[in-house]
XYZ file of C-alpha atoms in Angstrom:
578
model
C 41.732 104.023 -126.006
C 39.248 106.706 -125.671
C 40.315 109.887 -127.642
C 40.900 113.032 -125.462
C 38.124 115.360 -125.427
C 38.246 118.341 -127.270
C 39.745 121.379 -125.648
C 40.736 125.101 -126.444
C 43.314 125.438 -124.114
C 43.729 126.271 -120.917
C 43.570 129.839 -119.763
C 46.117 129.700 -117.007
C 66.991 128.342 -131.520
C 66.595 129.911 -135.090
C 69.257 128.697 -136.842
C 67.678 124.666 -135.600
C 64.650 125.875 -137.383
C 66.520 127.722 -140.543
C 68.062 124.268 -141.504
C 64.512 122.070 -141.531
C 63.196 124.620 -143.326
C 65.836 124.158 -145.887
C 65.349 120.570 -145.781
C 61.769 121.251 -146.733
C 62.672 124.077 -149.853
C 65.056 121.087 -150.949
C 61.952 118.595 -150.650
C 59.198 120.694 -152.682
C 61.982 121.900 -155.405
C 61.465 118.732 -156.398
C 57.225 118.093 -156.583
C 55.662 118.681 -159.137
C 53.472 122.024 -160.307
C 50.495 119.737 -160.069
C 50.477 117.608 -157.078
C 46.658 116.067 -158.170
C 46.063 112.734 -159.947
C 47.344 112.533 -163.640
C 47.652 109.288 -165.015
C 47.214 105.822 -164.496
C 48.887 103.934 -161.307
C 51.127 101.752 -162.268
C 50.971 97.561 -162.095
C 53.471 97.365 -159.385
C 54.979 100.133 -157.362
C 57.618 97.808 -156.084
C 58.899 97.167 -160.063
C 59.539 100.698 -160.234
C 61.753 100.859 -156.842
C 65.415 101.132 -156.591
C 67.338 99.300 -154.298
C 67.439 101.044 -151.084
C 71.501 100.851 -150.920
C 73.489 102.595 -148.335
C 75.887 104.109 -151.247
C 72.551 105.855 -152.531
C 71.842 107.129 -149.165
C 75.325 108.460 -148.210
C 75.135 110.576 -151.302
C 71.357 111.622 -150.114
C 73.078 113.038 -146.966
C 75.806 115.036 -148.735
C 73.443 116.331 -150.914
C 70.877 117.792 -148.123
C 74.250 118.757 -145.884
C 73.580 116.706 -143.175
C 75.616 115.798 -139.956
C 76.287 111.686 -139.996
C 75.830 110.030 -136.846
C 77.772 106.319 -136.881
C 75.291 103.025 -136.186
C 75.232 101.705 -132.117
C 75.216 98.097 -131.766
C 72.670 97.778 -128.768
C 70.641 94.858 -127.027
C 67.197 94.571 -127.776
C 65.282 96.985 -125.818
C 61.442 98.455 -127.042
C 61.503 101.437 -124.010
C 60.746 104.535 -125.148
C 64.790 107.041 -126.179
C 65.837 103.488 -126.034
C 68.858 102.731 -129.134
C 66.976 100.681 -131.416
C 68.824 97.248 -131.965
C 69.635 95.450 -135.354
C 66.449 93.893 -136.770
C 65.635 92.432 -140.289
C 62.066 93.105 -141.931
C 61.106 91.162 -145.050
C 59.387 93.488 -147.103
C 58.111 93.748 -151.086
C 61.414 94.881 -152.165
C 63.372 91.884 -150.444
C 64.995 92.135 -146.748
C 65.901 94.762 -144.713
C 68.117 95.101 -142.405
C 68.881 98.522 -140.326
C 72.473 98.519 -139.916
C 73.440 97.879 -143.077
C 70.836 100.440 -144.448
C 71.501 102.975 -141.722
C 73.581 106.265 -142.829
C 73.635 108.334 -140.008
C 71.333 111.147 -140.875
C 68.228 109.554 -141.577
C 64.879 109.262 -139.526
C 62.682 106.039 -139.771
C 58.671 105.822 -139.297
C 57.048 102.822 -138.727
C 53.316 103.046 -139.423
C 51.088 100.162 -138.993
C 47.829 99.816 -140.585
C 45.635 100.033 -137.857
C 47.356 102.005 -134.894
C 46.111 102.374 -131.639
C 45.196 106.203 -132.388
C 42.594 105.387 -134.742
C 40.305 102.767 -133.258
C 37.056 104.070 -133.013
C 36.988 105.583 -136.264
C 35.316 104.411 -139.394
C 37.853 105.173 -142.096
C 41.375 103.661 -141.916
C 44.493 105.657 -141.960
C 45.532 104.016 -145.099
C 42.688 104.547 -147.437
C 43.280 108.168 -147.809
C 46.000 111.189 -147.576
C 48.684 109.653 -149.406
C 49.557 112.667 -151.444
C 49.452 114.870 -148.348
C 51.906 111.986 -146.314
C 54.654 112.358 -149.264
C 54.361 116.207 -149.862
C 54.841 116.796 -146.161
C 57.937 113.803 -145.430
C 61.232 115.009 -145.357
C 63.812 114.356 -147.914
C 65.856 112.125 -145.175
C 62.987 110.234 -143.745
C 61.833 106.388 -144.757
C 58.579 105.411 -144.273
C 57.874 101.508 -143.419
C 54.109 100.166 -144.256
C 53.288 97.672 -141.801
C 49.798 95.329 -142.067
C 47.463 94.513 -139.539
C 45.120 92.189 -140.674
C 45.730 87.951 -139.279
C 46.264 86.049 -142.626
C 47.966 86.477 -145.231
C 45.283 87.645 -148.051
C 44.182 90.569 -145.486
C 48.090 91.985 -145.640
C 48.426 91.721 -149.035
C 45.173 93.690 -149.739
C 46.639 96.404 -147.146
C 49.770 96.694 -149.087
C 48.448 97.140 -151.875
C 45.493 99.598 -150.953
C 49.026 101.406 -149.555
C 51.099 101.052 -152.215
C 48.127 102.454 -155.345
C 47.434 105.264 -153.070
C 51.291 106.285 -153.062
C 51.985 105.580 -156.501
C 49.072 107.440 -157.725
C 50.445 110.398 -156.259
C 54.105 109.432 -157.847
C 53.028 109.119 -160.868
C 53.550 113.117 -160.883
C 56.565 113.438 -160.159
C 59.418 113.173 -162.563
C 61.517 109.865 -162.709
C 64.105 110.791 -160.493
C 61.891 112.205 -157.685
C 59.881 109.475 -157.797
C 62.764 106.994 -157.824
C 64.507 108.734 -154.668
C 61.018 108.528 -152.089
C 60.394 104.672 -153.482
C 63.894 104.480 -152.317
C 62.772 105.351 -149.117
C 59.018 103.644 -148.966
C 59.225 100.178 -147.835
C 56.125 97.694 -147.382
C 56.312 95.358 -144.722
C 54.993 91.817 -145.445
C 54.601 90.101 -142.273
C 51.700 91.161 -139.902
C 53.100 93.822 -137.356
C 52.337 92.680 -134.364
C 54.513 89.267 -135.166
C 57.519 91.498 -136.389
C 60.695 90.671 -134.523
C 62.229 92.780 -131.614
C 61.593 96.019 -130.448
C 59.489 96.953 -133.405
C 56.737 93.994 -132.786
C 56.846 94.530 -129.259
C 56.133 98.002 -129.529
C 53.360 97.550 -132.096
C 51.559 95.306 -129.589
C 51.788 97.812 -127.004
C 51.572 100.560 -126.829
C 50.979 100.008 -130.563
C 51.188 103.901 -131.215
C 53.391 103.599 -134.379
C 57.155 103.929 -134.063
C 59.659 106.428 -135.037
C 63.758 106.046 -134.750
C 65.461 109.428 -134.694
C 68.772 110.833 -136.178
C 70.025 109.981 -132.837
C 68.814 105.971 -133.598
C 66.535 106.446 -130.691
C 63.374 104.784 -130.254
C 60.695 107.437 -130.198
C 56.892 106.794 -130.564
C 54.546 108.127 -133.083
C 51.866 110.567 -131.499
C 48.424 111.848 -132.561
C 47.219 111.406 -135.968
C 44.165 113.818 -135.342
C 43.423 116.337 -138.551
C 41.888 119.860 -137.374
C 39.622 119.968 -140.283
C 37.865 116.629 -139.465
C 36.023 116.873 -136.187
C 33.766 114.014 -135.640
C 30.946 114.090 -133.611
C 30.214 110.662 -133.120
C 33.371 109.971 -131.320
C 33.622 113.415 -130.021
C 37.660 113.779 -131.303
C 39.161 114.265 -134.635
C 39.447 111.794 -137.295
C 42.966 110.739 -138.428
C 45.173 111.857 -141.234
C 48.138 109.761 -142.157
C 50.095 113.041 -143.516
C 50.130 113.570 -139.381
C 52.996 111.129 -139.116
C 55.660 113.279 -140.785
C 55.467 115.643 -137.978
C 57.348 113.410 -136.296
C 60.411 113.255 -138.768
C 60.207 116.861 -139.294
C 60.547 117.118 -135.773
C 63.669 114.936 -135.427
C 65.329 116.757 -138.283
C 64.492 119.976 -135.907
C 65.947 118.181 -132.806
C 69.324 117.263 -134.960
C 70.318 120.615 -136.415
C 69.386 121.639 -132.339
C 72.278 119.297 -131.196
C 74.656 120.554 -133.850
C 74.178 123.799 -132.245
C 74.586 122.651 -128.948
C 78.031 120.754 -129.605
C 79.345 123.309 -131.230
C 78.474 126.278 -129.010
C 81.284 125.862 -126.812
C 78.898 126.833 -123.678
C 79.789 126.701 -120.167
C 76.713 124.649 -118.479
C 74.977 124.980 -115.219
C 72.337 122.426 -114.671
C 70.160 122.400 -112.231
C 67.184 120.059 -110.449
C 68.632 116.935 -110.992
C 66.769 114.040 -110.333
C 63.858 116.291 -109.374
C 60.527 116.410 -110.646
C 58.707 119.426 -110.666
C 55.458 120.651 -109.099
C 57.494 123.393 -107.546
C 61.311 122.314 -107.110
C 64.302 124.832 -106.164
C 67.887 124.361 -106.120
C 71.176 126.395 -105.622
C 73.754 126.703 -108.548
C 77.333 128.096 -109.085
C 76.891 130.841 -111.449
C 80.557 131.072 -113.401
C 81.878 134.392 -113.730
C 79.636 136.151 -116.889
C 82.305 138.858 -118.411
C 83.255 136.579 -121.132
C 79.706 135.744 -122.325
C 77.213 137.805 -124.366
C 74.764 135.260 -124.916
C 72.473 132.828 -122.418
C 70.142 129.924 -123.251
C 68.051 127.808 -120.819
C 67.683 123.620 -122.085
C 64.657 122.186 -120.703
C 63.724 118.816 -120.658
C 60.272 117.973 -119.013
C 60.086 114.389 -119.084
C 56.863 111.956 -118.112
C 57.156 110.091 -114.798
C 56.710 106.387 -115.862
C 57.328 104.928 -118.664
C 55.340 106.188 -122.544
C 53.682 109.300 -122.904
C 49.692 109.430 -123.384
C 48.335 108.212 -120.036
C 51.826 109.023 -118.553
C 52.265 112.840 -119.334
C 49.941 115.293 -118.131
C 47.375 116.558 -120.128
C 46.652 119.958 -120.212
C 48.781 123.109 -121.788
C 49.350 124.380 -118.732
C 52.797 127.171 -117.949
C 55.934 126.290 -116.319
C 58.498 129.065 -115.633
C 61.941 129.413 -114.189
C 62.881 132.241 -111.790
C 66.278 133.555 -109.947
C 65.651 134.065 -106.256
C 66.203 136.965 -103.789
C 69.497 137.149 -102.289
C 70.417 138.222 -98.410
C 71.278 141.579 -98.751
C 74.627 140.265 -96.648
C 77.134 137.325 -96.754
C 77.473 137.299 -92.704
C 74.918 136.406 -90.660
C 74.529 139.125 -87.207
C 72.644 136.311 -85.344
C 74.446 133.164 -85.783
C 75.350 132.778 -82.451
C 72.643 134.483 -80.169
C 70.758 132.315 -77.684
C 67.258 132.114 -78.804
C 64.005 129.556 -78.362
C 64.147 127.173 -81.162
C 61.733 127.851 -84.277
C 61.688 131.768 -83.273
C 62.235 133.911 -86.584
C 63.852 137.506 -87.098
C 63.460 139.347 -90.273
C 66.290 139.766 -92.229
C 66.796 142.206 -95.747
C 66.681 140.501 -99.019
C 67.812 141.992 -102.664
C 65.794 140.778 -105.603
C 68.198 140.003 -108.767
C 67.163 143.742 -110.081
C 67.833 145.188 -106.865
C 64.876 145.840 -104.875
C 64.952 145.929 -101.322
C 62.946 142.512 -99.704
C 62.034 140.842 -96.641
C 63.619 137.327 -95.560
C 63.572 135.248 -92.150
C 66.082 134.101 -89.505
C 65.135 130.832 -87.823
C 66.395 129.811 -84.524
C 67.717 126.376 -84.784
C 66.657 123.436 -83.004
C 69.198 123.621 -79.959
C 68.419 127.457 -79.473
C 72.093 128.415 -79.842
C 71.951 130.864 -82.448
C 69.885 131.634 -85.797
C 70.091 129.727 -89.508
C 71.115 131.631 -92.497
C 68.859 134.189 -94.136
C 65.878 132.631 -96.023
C 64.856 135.012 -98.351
C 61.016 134.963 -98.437
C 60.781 135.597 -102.091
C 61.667 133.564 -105.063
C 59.487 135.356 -108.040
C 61.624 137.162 -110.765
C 60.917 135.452 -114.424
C 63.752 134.494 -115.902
C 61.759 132.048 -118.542
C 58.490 130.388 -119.664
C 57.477 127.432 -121.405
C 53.416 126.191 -121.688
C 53.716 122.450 -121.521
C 51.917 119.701 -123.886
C 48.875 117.492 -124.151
C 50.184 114.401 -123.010
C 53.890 114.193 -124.565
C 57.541 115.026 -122.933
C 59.712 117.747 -124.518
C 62.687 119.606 -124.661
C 63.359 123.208 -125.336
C 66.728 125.422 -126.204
C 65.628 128.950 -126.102
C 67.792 132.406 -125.700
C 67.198 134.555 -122.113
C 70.189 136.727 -123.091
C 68.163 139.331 -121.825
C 67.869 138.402 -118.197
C 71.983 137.672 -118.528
C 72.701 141.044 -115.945
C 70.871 139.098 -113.311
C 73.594 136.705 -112.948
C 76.142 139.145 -112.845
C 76.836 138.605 -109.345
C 78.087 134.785 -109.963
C 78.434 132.441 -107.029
C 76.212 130.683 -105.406
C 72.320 131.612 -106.906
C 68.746 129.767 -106.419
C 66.573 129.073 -108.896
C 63.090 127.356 -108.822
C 60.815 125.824 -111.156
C 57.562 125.725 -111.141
C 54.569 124.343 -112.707
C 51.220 122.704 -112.384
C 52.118 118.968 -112.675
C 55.197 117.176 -111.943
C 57.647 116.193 -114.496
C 60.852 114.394 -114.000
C 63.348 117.694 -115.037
C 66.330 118.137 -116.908
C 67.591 121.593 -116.698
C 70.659 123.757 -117.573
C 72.156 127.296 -118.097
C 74.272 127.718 -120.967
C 76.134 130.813 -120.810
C 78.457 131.563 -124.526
C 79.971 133.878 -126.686
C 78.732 134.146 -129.993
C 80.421 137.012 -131.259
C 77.692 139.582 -130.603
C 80.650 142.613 -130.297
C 78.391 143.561 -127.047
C 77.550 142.567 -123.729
C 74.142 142.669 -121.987
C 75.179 144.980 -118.254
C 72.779 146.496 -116.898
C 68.900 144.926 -117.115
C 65.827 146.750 -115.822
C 62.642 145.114 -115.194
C 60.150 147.778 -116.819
C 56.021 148.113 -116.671
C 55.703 145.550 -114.247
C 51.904 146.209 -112.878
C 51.328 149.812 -114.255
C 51.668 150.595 -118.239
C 53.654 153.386 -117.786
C 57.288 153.309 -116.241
C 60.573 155.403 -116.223
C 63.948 153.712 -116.876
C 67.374 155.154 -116.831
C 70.234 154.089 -119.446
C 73.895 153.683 -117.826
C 76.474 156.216 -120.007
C 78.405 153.310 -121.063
C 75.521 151.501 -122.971
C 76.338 151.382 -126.980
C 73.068 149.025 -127.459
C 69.517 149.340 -126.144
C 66.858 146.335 -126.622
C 63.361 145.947 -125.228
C 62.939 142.460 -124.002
C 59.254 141.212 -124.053
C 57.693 137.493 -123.074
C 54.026 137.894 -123.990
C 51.356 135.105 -123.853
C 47.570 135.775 -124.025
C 45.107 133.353 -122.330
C 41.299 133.134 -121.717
C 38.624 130.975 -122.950
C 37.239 133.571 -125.117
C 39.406 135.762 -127.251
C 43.260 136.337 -125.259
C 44.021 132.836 -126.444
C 43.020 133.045 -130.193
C 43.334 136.569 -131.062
C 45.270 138.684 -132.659
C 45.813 141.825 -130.231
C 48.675 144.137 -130.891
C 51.238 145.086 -128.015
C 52.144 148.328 -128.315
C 55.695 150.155 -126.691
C 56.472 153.705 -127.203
C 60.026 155.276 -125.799
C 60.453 158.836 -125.030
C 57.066 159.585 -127.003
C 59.207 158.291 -130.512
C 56.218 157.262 -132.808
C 58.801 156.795 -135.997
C 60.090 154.343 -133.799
C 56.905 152.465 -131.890
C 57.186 149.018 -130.881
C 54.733 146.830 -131.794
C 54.150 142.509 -131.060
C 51.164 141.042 -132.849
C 50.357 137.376 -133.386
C 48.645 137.184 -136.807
C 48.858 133.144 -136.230
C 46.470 133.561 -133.097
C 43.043 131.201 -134.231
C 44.367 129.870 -137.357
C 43.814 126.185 -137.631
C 47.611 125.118 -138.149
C 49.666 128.474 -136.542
C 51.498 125.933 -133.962
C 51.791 122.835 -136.130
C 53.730 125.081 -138.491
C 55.896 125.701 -135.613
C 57.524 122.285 -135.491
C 60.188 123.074 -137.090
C 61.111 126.006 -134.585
C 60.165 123.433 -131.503
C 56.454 122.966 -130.923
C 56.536 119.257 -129.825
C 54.385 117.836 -132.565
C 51.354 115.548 -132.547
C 49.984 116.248 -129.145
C 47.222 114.262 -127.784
C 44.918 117.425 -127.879
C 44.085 120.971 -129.938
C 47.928 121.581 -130.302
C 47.658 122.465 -133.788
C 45.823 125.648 -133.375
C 47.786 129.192 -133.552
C 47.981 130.996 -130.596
C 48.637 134.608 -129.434
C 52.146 134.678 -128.394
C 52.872 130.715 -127.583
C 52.025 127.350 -128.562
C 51.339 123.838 -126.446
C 54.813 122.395 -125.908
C 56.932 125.129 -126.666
C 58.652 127.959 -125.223
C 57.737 131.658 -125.119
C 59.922 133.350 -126.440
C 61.922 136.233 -125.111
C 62.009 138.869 -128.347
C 64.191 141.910 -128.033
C 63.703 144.999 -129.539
C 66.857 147.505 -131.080
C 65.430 150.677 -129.381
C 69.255 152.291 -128.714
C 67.839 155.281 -131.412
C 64.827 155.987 -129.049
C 66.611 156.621 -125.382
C 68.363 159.166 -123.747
C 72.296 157.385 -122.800
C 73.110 158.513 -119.580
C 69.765 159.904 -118.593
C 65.728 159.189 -117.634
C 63.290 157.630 -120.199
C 59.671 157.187 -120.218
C 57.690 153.945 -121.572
C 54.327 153.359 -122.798
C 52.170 150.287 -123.195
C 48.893 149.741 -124.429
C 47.426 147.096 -126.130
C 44.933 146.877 -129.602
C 42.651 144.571 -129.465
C 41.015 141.632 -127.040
C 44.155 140.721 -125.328
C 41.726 138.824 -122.697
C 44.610 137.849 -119.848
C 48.068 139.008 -120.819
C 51.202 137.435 -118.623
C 54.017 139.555 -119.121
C 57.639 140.387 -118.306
C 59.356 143.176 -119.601
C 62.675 143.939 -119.414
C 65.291 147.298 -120.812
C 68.902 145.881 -121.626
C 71.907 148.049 -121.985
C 74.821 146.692 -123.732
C 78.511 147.489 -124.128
């Protein structure tokens, strides 16, 4: 495989993310002040292990709080989401066997010596980075060793290469850390692409390295590239193994996610089935919103065929949703006047924040009267994601703000859009979460000028300013830090301001897995960018500004940016609540 070329970019739910974090305060609690060298490895790592028992593990769970998910018997099937099946590894510490070690709430990498990811480079993935693999793996997350080399001498000298570079780092830790990850480290003794099932068929091809999820999914492992080692030779990055527990830190992420979901109690309105998006559009039945304060948008954009790299696209491009225009009128004045088929009449449209627009009536083909009103616009943002270097991903973000715009319920058109086609899985999730106020009344605000007049209904009790801000260009907008600035009725105590102090740091979106940057792209994913990150939403952030505005009356708004923004796309809106 050739490595992707090198590339900057293209210039074109909290609590999910509070409970890996907590995962990860739980983890370095436990590692020690001084995570360098200190002592002597020992003889034999696997003397020192535990038996990797289910009781052990169980308690493991309780500890870290964790939702248990029940083992699914399943055939044998190596596809990408498939459920993994039952399989038995013999390994240093005896035989394994999934189901009986499988508790429900933890994630499983398999990471063979020489993966596909790092041909073409002259260090191997095992010889270094062993300390920065176990600082960085979750508390819930086994890792399985598995050897490349044909006979038998080659895997034992991988093993143990492995095994000294991992115990060297244990030896600092204190007997029960230590104890608890050799619990949960596991070297393979049979070459891996001879391992049985789904496993050895996957580490023949694609022969990424494997992950299973919480959800005992079948997931792959995805770039091992390091930032900081950019090799010229090859013209990509070279390989760190601590890469890998991206991946489990990702599938803690996508866990606490579901818990969220199931428990929301949301009403759902998918939409775009069995499409794939390009530029796809579909009508919905919008429920009736007075008994929800809150609304989220799930987004799956899945690769057509089957794997990812040399599947998914490849660039970071932007997809957004929109809500259409709407005829202005249910009835249609020309449905039954004579005209020649194909002839058009214009017809008034409303845009969902109530402008006036232009649609068309069509004659049909027998000339007896004219189709219903196409509305010839289809443009108001109601969210944004930028997509990822050559890996599928889902999303669960919160468009509360835009909420008003489906106010009028029924039957609504939305469209999707974005550069390359993906097979789409998308919903609406309108809930109640107890917010004590409803979003009402939305205006869309600063829209091509930077400063606008708004008025505030006399019923609003809460006043936010909604911004979705991303910063492109090949030069600075993308990697620097320019500051968004928002003033309301001239009220400098109370100025709004959006900065991105992660824009050009090295790691700004890797650190983001655990809020939902998809991790281990196969491209510059890791850098921090202003306002967004490569497979990931934008967020929509609101701003308390109820102090600032005049209830009842006119306001003013200001806008200016600090800074090389370079090319800003924006969408701002005001929301009154009650």
């Amino acid at each position: 495989m050739a490595p992707a070329p090198p590339r900057l970019g293209h210039p074109a739910p909290v609590g999910a993310a509070t409970l890996v974090g907590m995962l990860h305060l739980l983890f370095f609690a436990c590692s020690p002040a001084d995570s360098g060298r200190a002592g002597p490895a020992n003889d034999s790592a696997a003397d020192t292990a535990p038996a990797d028992t289910a009781a052990a593990a169980v308690d493991h769970c309780d500890r870290l709080g964790l939702t248990v998910r029940p083992w699914v018997d399943a055939p044998d099937d190596a596809t990408l989401y498939a459920t993994a099946a039952d399989l038995t590894l013999p390994t240093r510490e005896g035989d394994w066997t999934f189901s009986t070690a499988w508790t429900g709430c933890e994630v499983y990498l398999f990471i063979q010596e020489d993966p596909r990811q790092n041909q073409g480079f002259d260090k191997g993935i095992w010889e270094r980075d062993g300390r920065e693999f176990l600082e960085a793996l979750p508390p819930n997350a086994h890792a399985f060793f598995l050897p490349s080399g044909r006979t038998e001498e080659e895997q034992t000298a991988a093993l143990d290469l492995i095994t000294d570079k991992l115990d060297r780092t244990l030896d600092n830790y204190d007997a029960d850390t230590a104890a608890d990850y050799w619990r949960r480290l596991h070297f393979v003794t049979e070459r891996d692409s001879t391992l049985p099932g789904w496993l050895g068929d996957n580490m023949r091809s694609p022969a990424w390295g494997v992950g299973v999820d919480r959800f005992q999914r079948i997931r792959y492992v995805g770039s091992y590239a390091d930032p900081s080692r950019y090799d010229a030779n090859v013209g990509w990055f070279e390989p760190n193994l601590g890469m890998a527990t991206n991946e489990a830190i990702y599938y803690n992420f996508e866990a606490a996610r579901q818990d969220q979901l199931d428990a929301d109690g949301a009403t759902v309105v998918s939409a775009f089935e069995g499409q794939q998006g390009g530029n796809a559009y579909d009508d919905v039945d919008i429920p009736a919103i007075d008994a929800f304060d809150t609304l989220s948008v799930d987004l799956t954009m899945g690769c057509i065929g089957e794997g990812e790299y040399g599947t998914c696209p490849a660039w970071d491009y932007m997809a957004y949703a929109y809500l259409c225009d709407d005829p202005a009128s249910d009835e249609n004045p020309y449905a039954d006047t004579a005209c020649a088929p194909g002839e058009t009449l214009a017809g008034a449209c409303v845009s969902p924040t109530g402008s006036e627009r232009g649609g068309t009536y069509t004659c049909n083909e027998t000339g007896t009267g004219y189709g219903a009103l196409a509305c010839d616009s289809c443009d108001t943002e109601i969210a944004r994601w930028i997509t990822t270097y050559h890996r599928e991903g889902r999303w669960v973000h919160d468009i509360s703000p835009v909420l008003p715009l489906f106010a009028k319920g029924g039957s609504r058109r939305v469209r999707f859009y974005s550069d390359n086609s993906y097979d789409l899985t998308f919903a609406l999730r309108f809930s109640n979460t107890g917010k004590g106020v409803v979003p009402q009344h939305v205006s869309a605000v600063l829209v091509s000028e930077n400063t606008d007049t708004f008025a505030v209904p006399a019923a609003a009790t809460r006043v936010e300013l909604a911004t979705v801000i991303s910063q492109h260009g090949q030069t600075c907008g993308e990697f620097c830090d320019a500051e968004h600035h928002f003033l309301v009725n001239g009220d400098t105590a109370a100025e709004v301001v959006r900065s991105f102090p992660e824009s050009g740091t090295e790691l700004g979106c890797m650190e983001q897995v655990t809020s939902g940057t998809v991790p281990n792209q196969y491209g510059t994913w890791w850098y921090g960018r202003s306002g967004w990150c490569p497979g990931k939403d934008v967020p929509t952030v609101a701003h308390d500004i109820t102090a600032s505005v005049v209830i009842g009356g006119d306001n003013t708004l200001e806008y200016w940016t600090v800074g090389d923004a370079g090319s800003v796309r924006r969408a701002f809106w005001v929301v009154s609540s009650w």
